[in-house]
PDB file of C-alpha atoms in Angstrom:
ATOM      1  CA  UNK A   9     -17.303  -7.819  -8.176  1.00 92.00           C
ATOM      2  CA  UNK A  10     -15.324  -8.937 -11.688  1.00 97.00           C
ATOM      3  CA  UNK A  11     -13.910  -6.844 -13.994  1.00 98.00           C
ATOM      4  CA  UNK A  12     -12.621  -8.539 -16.992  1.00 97.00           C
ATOM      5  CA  UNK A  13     -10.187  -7.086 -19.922  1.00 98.00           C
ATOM      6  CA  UNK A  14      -8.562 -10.446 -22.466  1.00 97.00           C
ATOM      7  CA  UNK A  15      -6.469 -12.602 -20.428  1.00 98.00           C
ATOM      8  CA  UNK A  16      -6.383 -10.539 -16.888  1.00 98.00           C
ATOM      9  CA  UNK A  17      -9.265 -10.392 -14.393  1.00 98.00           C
ATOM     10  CA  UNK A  18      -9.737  -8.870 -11.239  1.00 98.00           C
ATOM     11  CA  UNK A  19     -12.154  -9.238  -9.119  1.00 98.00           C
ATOM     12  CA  UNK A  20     -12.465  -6.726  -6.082  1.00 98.00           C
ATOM     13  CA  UNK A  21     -14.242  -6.679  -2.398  1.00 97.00           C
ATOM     14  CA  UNK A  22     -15.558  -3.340  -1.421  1.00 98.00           C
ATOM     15  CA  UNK A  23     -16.852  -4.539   1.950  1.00 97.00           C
ATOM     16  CA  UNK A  24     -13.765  -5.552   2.962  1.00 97.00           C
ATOM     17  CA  UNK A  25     -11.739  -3.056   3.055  1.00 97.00           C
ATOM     18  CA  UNK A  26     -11.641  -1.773  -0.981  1.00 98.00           C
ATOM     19  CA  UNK A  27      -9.582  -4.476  -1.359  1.00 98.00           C
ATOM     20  CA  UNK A  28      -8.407  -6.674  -4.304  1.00 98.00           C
ATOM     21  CA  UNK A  29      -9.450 -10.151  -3.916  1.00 97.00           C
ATOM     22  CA  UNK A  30      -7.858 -11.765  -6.909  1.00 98.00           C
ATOM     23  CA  UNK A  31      -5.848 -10.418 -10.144  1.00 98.00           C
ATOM     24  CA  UNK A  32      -5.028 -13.039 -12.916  1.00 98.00           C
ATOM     25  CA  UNK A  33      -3.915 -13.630 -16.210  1.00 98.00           C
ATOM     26  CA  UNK A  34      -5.068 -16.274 -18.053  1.00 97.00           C
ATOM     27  CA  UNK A  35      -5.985 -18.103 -14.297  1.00 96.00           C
ATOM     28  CA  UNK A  36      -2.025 -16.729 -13.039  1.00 98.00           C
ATOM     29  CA  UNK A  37      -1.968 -15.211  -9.953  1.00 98.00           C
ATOM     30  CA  UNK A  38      -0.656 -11.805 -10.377  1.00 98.00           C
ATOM     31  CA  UNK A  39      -1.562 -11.048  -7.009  1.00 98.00           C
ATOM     32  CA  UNK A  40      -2.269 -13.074  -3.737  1.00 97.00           C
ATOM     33  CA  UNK A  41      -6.001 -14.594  -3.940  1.00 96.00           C
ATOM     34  CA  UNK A  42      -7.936 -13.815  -1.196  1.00 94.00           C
ATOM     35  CA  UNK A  43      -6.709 -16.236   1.284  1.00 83.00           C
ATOM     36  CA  UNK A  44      -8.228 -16.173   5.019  1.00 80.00           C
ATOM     37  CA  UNK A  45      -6.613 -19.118   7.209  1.00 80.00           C
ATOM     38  CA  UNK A  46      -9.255 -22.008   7.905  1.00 80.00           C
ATOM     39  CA  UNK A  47     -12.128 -20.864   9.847  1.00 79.00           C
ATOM     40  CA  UNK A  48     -11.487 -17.561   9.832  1.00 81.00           C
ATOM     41  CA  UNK A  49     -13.524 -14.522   8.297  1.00 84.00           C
ATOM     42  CA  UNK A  50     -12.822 -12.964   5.267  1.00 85.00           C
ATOM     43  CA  UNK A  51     -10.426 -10.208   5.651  1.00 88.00           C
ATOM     44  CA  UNK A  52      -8.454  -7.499   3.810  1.00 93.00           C
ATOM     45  CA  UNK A  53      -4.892  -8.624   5.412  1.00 92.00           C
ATOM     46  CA  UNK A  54      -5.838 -11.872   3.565  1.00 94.00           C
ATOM     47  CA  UNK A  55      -6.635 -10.255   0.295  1.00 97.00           C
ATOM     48  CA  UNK A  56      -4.194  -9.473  -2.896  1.00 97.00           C
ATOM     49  CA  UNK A  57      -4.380  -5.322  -2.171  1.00 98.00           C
ATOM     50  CA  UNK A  58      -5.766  -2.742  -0.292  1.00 98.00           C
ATOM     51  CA  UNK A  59      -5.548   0.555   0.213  1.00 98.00           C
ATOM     52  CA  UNK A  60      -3.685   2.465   2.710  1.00 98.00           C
ATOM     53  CA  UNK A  61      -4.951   6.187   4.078  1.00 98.00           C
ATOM     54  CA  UNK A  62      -4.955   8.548   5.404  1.00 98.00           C
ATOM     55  CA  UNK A  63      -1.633   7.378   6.044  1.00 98.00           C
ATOM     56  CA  UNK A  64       0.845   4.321   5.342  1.00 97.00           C
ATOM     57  CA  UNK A  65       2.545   2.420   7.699  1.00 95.00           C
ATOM     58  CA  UNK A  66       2.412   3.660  10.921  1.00 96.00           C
ATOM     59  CA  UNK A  67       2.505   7.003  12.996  1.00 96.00           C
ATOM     60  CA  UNK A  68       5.436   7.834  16.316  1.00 96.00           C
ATOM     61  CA  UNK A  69       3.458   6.415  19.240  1.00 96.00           C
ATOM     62  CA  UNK A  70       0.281   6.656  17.131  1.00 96.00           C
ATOM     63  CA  UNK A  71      -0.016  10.572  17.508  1.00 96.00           C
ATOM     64  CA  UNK A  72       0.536  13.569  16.066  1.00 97.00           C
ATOM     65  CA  UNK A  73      -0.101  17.196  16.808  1.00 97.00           C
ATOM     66  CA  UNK A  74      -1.469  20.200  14.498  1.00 96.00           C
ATOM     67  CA  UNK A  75      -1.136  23.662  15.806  1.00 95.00           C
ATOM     68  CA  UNK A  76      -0.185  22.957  18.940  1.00 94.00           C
ATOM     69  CA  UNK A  77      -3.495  20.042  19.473  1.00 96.00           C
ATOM     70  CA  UNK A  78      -2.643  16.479  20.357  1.00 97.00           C
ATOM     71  CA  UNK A  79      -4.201  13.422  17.510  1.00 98.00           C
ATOM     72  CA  UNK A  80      -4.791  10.065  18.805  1.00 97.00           C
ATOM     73  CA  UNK A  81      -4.980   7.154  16.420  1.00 97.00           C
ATOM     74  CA  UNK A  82      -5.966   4.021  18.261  1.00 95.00           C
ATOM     75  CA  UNK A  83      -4.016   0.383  17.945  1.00 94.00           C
ATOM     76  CA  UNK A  84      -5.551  -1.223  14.664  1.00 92.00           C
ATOM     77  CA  UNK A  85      -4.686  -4.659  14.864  1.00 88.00           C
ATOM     78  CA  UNK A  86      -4.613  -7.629  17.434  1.00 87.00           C
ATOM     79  CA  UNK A  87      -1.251  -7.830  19.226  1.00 85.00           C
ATOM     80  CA  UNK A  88       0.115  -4.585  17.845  1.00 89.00           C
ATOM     81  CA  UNK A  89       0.836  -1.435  19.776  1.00 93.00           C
ATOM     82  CA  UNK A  90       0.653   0.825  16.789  1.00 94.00           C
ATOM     83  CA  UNK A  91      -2.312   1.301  13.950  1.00 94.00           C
ATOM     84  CA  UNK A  92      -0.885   0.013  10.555  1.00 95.00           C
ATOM     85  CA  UNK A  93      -2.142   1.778   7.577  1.00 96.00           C
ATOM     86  CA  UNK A  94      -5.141   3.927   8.956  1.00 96.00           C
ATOM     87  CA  UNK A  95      -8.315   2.600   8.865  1.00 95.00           C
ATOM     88  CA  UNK A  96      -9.391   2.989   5.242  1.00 97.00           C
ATOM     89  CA  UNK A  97      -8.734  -0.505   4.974  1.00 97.00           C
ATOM     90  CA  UNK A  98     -10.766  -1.526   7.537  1.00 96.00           C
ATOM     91  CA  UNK A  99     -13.893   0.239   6.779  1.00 97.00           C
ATOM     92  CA  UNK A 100     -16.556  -1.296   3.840  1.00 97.00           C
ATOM     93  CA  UNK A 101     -16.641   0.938   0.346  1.00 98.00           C
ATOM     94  CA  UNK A 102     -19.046   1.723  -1.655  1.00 98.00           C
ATOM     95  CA  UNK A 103     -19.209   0.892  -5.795  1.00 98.00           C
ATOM     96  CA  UNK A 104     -19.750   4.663  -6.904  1.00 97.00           C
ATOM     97  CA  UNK A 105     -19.773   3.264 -10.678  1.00 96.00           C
ATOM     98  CA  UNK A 106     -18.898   0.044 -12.600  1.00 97.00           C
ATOM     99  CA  UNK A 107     -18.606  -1.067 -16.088  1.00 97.00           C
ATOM    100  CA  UNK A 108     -17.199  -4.845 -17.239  1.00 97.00           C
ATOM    101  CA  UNK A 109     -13.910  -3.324 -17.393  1.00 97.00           C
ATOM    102  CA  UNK A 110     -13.114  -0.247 -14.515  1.00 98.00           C
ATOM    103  CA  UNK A 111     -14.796   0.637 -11.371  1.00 98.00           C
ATOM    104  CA  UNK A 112     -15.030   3.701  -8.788  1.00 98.00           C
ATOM    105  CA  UNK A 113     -15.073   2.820  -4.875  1.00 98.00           C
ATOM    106  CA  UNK A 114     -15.683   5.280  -2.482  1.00 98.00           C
ATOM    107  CA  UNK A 115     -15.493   5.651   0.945  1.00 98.00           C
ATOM    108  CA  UNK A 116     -17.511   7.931   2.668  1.00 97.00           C
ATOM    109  CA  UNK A 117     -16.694  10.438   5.809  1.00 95.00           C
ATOM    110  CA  UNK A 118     -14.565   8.518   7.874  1.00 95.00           C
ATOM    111  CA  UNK A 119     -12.936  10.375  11.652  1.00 97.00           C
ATOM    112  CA  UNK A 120      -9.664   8.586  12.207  1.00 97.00           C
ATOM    113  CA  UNK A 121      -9.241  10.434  15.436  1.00 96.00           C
ATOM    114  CA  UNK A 122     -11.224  13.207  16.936  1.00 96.00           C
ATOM    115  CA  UNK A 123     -11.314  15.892  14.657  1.00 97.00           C
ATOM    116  CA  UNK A 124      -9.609  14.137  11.945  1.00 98.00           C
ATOM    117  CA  UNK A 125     -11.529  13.169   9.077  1.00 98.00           C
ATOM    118  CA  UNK A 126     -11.281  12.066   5.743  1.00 98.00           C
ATOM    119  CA  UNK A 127     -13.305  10.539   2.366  1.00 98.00           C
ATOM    120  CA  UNK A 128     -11.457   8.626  -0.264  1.00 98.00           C
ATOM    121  CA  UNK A 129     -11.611   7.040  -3.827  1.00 98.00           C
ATOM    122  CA  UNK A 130     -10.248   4.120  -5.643  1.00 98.00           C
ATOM    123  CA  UNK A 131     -10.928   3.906  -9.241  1.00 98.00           C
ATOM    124  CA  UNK A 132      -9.354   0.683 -10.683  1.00 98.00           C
ATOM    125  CA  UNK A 133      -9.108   0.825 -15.065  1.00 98.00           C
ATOM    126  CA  UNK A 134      -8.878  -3.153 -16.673  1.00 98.00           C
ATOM    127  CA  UNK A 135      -7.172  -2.825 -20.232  1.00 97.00           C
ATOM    128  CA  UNK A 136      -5.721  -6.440 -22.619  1.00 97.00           C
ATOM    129  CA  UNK A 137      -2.478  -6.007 -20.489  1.00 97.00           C
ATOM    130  CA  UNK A 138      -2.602  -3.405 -17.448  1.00 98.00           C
ATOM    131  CA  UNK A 139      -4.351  -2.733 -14.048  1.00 98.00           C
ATOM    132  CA  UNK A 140      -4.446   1.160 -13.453  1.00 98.00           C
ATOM    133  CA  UNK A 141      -5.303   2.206  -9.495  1.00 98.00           C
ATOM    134  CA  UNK A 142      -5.887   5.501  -9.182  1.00 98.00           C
ATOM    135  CA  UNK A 143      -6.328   6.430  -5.317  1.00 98.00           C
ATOM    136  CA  UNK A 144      -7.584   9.643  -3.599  1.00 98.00           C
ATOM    137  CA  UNK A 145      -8.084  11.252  -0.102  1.00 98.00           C
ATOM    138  CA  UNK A 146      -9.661  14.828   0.532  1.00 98.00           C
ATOM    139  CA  UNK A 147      -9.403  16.149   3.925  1.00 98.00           C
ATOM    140  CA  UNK A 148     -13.064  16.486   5.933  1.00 98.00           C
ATOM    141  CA  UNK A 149     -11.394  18.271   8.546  1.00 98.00           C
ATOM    142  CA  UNK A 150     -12.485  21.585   9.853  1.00 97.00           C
ATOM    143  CA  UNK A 151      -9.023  22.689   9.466  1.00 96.00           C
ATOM    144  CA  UNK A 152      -5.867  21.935   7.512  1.00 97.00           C
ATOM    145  CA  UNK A 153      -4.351  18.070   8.593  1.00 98.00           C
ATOM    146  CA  UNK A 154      -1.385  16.070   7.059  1.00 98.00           C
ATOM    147  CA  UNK A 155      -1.840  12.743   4.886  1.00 98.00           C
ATOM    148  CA  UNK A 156      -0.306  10.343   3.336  1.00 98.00           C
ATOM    149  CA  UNK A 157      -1.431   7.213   1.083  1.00 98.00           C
ATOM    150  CA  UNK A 158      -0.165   3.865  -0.746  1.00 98.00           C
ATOM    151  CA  UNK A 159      -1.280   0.676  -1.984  1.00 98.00           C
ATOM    152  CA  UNK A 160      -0.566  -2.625  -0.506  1.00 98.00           C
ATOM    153  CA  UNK A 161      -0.073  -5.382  -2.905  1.00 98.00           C
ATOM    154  CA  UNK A 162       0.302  -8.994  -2.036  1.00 98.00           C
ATOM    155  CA  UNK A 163       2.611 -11.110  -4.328  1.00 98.00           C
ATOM    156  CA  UNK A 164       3.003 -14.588  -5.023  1.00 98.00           C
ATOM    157  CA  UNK A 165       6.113 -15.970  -5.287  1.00 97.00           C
ATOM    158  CA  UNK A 166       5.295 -19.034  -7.663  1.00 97.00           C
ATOM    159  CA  UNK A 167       8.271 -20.449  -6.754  1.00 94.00           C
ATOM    160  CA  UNK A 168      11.156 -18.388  -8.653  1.00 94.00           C
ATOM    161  CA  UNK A 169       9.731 -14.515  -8.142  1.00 98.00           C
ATOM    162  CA  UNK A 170      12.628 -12.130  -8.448  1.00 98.00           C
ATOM    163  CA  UNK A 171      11.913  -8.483  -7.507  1.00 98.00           C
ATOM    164  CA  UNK A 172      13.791  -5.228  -9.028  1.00 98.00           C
ATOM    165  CA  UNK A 173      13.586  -1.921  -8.520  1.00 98.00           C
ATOM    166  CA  UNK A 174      15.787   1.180  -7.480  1.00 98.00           C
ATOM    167  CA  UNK A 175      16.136   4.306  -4.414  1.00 98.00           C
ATOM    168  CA  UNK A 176      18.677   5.694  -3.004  1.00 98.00           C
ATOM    169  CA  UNK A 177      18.304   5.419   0.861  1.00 98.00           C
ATOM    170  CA  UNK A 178      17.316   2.619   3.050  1.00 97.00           C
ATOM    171  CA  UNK A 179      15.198   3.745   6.712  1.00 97.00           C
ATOM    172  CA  UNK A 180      16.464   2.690   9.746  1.00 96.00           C
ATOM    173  CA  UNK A 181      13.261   1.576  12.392  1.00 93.00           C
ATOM    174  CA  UNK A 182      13.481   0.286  16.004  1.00 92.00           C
ATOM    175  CA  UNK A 183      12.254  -2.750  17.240  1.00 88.00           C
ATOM    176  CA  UNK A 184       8.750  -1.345  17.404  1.00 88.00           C
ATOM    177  CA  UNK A 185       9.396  -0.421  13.650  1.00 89.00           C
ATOM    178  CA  UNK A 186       9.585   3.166  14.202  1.00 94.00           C
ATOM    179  CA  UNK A 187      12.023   5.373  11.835  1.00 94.00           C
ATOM    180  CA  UNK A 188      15.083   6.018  13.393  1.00 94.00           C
ATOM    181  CA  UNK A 189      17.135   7.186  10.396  1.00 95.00           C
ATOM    182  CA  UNK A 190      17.796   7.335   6.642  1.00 96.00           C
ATOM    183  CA  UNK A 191      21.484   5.034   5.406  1.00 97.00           C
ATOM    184  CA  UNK A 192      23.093   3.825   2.498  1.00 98.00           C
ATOM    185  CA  UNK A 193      21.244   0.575   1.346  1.00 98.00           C
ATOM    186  CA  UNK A 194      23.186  -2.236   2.026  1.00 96.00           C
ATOM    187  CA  UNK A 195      24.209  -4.530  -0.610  1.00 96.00           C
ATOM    188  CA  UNK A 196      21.979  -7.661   0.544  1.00 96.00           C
ATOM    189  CA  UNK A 197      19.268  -5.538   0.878  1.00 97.00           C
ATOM    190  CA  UNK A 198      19.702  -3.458  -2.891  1.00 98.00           C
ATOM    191  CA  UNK A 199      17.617  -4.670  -5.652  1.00 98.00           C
ATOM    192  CA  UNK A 200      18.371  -2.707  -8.640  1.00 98.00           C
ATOM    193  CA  UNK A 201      20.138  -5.834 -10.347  1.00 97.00           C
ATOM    194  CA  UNK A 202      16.791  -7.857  -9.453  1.00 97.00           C
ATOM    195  CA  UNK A 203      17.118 -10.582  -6.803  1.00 98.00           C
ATOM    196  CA  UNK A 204      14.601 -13.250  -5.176  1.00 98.00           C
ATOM    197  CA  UNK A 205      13.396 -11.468  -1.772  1.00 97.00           C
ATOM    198  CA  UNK A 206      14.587 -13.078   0.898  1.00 96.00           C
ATOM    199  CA  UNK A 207      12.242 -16.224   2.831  1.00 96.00           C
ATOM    200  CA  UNK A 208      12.420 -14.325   6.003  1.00 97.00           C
ATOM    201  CA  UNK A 209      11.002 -11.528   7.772  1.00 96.00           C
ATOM    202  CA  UNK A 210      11.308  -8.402   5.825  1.00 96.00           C
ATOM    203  CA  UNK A 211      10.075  -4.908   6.678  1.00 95.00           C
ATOM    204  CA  UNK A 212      11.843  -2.110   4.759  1.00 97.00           C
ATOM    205  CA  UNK A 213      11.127   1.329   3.725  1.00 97.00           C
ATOM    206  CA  UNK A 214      12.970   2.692   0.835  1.00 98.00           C
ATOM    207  CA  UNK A 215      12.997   6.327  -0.006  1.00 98.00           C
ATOM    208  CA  UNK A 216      14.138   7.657  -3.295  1.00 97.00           C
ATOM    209  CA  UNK A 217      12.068   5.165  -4.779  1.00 98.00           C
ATOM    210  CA  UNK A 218      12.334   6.218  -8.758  1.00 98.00           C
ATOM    211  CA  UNK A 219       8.514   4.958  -9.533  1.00 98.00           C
ATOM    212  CA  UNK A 220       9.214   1.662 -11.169  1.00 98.00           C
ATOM    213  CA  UNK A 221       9.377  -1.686 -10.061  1.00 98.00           C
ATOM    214  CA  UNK A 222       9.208  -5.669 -11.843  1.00 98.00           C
ATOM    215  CA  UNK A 223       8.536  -8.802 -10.873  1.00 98.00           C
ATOM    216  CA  UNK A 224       9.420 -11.650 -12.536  1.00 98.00           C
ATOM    217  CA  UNK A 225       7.580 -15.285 -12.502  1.00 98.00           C
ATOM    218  CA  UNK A 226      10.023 -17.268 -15.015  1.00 96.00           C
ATOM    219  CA  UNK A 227       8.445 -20.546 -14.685  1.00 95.00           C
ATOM    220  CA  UNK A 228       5.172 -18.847 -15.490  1.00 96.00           C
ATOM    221  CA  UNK A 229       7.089 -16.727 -18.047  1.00 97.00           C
ATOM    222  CA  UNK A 230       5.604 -13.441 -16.778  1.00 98.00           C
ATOM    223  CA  UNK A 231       6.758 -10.453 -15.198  1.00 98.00           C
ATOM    224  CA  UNK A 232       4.708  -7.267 -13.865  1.00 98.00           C
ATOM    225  CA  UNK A 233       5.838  -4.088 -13.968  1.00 98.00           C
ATOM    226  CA  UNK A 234       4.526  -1.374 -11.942  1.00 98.00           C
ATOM    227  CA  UNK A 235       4.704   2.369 -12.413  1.00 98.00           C
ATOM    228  CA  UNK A 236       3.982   4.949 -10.104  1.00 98.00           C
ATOM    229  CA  UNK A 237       3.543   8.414  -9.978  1.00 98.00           C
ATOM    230  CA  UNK A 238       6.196  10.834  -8.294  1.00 98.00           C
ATOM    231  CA  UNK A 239       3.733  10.932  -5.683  1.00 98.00           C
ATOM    232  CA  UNK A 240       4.669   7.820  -4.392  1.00 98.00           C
ATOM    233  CA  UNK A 241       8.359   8.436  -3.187  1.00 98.00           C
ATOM    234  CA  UNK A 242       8.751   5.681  -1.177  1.00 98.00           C
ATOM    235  CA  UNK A 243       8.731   1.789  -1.423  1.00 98.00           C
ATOM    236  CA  UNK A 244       8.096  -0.967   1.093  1.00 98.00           C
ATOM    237  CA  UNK A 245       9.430  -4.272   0.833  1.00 98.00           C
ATOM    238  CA  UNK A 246       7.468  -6.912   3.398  1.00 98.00           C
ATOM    239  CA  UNK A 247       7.908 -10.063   3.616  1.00 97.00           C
ATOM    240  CA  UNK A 248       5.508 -11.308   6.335  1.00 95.00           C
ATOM    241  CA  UNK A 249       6.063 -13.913   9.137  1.00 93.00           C
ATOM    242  CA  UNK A 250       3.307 -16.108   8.762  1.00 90.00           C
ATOM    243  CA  UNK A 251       3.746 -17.013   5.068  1.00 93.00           C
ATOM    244  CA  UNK A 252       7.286 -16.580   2.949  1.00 96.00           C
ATOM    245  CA  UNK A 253       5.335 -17.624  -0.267  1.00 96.00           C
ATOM    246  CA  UNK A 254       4.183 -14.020  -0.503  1.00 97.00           C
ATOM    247  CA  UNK A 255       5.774 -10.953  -0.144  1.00 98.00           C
ATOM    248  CA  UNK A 256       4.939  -7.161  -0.702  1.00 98.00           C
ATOM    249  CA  UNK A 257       6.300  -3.686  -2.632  1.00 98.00           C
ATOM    250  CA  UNK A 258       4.102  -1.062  -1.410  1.00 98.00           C
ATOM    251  CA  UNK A 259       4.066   2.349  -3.571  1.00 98.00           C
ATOM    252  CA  UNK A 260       3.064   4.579  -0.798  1.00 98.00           C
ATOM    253  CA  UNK A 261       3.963   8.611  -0.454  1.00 98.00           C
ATOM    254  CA  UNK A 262       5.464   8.688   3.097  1.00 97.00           C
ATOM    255  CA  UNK A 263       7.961   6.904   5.390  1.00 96.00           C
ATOM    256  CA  UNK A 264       7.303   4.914   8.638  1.00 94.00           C
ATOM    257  CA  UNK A 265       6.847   7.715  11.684  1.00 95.00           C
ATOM    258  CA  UNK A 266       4.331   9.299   8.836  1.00 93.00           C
ATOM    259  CA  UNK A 267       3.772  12.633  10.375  1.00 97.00           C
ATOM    260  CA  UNK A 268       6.799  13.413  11.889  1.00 95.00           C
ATOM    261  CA  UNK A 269       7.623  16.930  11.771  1.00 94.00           C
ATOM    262  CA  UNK A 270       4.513  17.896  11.227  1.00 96.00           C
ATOM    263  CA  UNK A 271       3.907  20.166  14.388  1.00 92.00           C
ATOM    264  CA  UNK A 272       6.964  21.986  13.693  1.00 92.00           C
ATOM    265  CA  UNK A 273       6.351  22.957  10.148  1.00 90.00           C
ATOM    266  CA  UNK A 274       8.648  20.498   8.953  1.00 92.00           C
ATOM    267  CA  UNK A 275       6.627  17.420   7.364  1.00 93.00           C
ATOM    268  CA  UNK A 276       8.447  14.406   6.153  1.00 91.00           C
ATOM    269  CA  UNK A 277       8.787  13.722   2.559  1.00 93.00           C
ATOM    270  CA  UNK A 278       5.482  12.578   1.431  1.00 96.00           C
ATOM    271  CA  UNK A 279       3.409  13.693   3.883  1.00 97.00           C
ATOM    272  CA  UNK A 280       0.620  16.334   2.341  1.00 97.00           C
ATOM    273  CA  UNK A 281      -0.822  19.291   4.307  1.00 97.00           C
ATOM    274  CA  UNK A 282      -4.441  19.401   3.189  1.00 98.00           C
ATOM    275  CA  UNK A 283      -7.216  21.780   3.658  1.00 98.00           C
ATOM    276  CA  UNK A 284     -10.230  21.249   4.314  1.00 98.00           C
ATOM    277  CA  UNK A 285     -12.425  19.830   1.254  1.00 98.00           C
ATOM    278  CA  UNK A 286      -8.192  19.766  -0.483  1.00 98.00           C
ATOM    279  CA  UNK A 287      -7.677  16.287  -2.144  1.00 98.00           C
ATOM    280  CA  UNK A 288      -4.298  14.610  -3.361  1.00 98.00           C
ATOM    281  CA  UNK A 289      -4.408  11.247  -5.161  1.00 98.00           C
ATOM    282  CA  UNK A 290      -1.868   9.596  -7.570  1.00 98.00           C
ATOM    283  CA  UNK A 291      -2.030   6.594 -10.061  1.00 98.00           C
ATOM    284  CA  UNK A 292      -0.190   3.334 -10.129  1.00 98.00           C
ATOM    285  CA  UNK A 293      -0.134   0.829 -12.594  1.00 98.00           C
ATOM    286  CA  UNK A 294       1.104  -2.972 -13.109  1.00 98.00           C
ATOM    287  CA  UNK A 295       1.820  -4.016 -16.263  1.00 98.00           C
ATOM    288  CA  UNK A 296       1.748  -7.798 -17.418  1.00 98.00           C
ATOM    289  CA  UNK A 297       4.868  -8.926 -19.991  1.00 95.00           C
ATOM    290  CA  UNK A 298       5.083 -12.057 -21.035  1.00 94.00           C
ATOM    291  CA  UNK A 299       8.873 -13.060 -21.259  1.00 94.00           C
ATOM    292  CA  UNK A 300       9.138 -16.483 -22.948  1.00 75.00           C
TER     293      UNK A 300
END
């Protein structure tokens, strides 16, 4: 499916996943184009976004527990002990409307773990020089349940991409990428001055994320600003394993360990106790500048 607005394009793939297979300007990738490896199927982890609900990242030991009953997620990808993301990106959407230049996707009842259940929305806005995302979950529970959402771009670093934004706290994870604690952000690791993410394995969760982010192409002159709502607290910068020509700033609304607290009353920051047929959704936008 295409949407088209001027110079930018983007071009989206409900069946897999709700995800974004390619977002240009004037033929400049703005995002990674949907990419899978040489004889592989088609994929969302190969696409340029997708969505992540009812919770990003990950939860502790893939459960969690709501007046005093036990949640089970299961393991969501190949290798991996925990599930990554939830499963809306997993699951085909549905177009719910469409015009040349916005879209609604929908994804229908979906149980994430016995008992759990959720719907959710995407509705994606194509104007001359910005992508709006506006992303939803309502709880299909019979009872009240925690969630949490984000986005999941993919960036291309054409060569020169420098990255900028600003929080105030860097989370500490285990080797199984758990949270462990909130800390001071290092000084390799702060980008408020803008720097060129590192061509290594990177997998940090900022909190205290102010909303805004850029990223700048300079041999393309081009940067992309993105602006989130106060929804989206927190900000994960990936940089994946298999392929340091991309990497990722994720506006999502709760840490890593997602639902932590959430049996004692005590929810994490981000982390929204719905009931049932309750929604929460925010909007994030990225804004193309040309800068030469």
């Amino acid at each position: 499916m295409r949407l088209t607005a001027g110079p930018l394009t983007l071009e989206l793939a409900p069946e897999l996943g709700g995800s974004v297979a390619a977002f240009e300007h004037d033929g400049v990738a703005l995002m990674r184009p949907m990419s899978p490896p040489a004889g592989s199927v088609p994929h969302a982890l190969h696409s340029g976004m997708f969505p992540m609900l009812p919770f990003a990242n990950s939860l502790r030991d893939n459960r969690f527990a709501v007046d005093g009953r036990l949640y089970e997620v299961a393991p969501n990808m190949k290798g991996a002990r925990l599930n990554y993301h939830g499963s809306g990106w997993q699951r085909p959407w549905r177009v719910s409307d469409v015009a040349p230049d916005r879209c609604t996707l929908a994804l229908d009842e979906v149980e994430e773990a016995a008992g759990y259940r959720f719907s959710a929305t995407q509705r994606f806005v194509l104007s001359n020089d910005r992508l709006e995302v506006t992303i939803a979950v309502t709880n299909r529970s019979a009872q009240h349940m925690p969630f949490g959402l984000g986005l999941h771009p993919w960036f291309p670093r054409h060569g020169d991409a420098r990255a900028m934004f600003s929080a105030t706290q860097a989370l500490l994870e285990d080797a199984d990428f758990q949270a462990l604690e909130l800390a001071a952000i290092a000084s390799e690791q702060d980008y408020a001055a803008g720097r060129e993410p590192p061509r290594a394995f990177q997998n940090r969760c900022y909190a205290g994320w102010d909303g805004r982010a850029r990223i700048d192409w300079p041999s393309h002159g081009l940067a992309l600003a993105v602006e989130a709502d106060p929804l989206f607290g927190h900000l994960m910068l990936h940089v994946p394993a298999h392929d340091f020509e991309t990497f990722c700033l994720e506006p999502q609304s709760n840490r890593t360990s997602a639902f932590d607290g959430v049996e004692t009353g005590t929810p994490a920051p981000g982390v929204h106790l719905l009931a049932p047929g309750e929604a929460v959704g925010g909007r994030v936008a990225f804004m193309v500048h040309a800068t030469a």
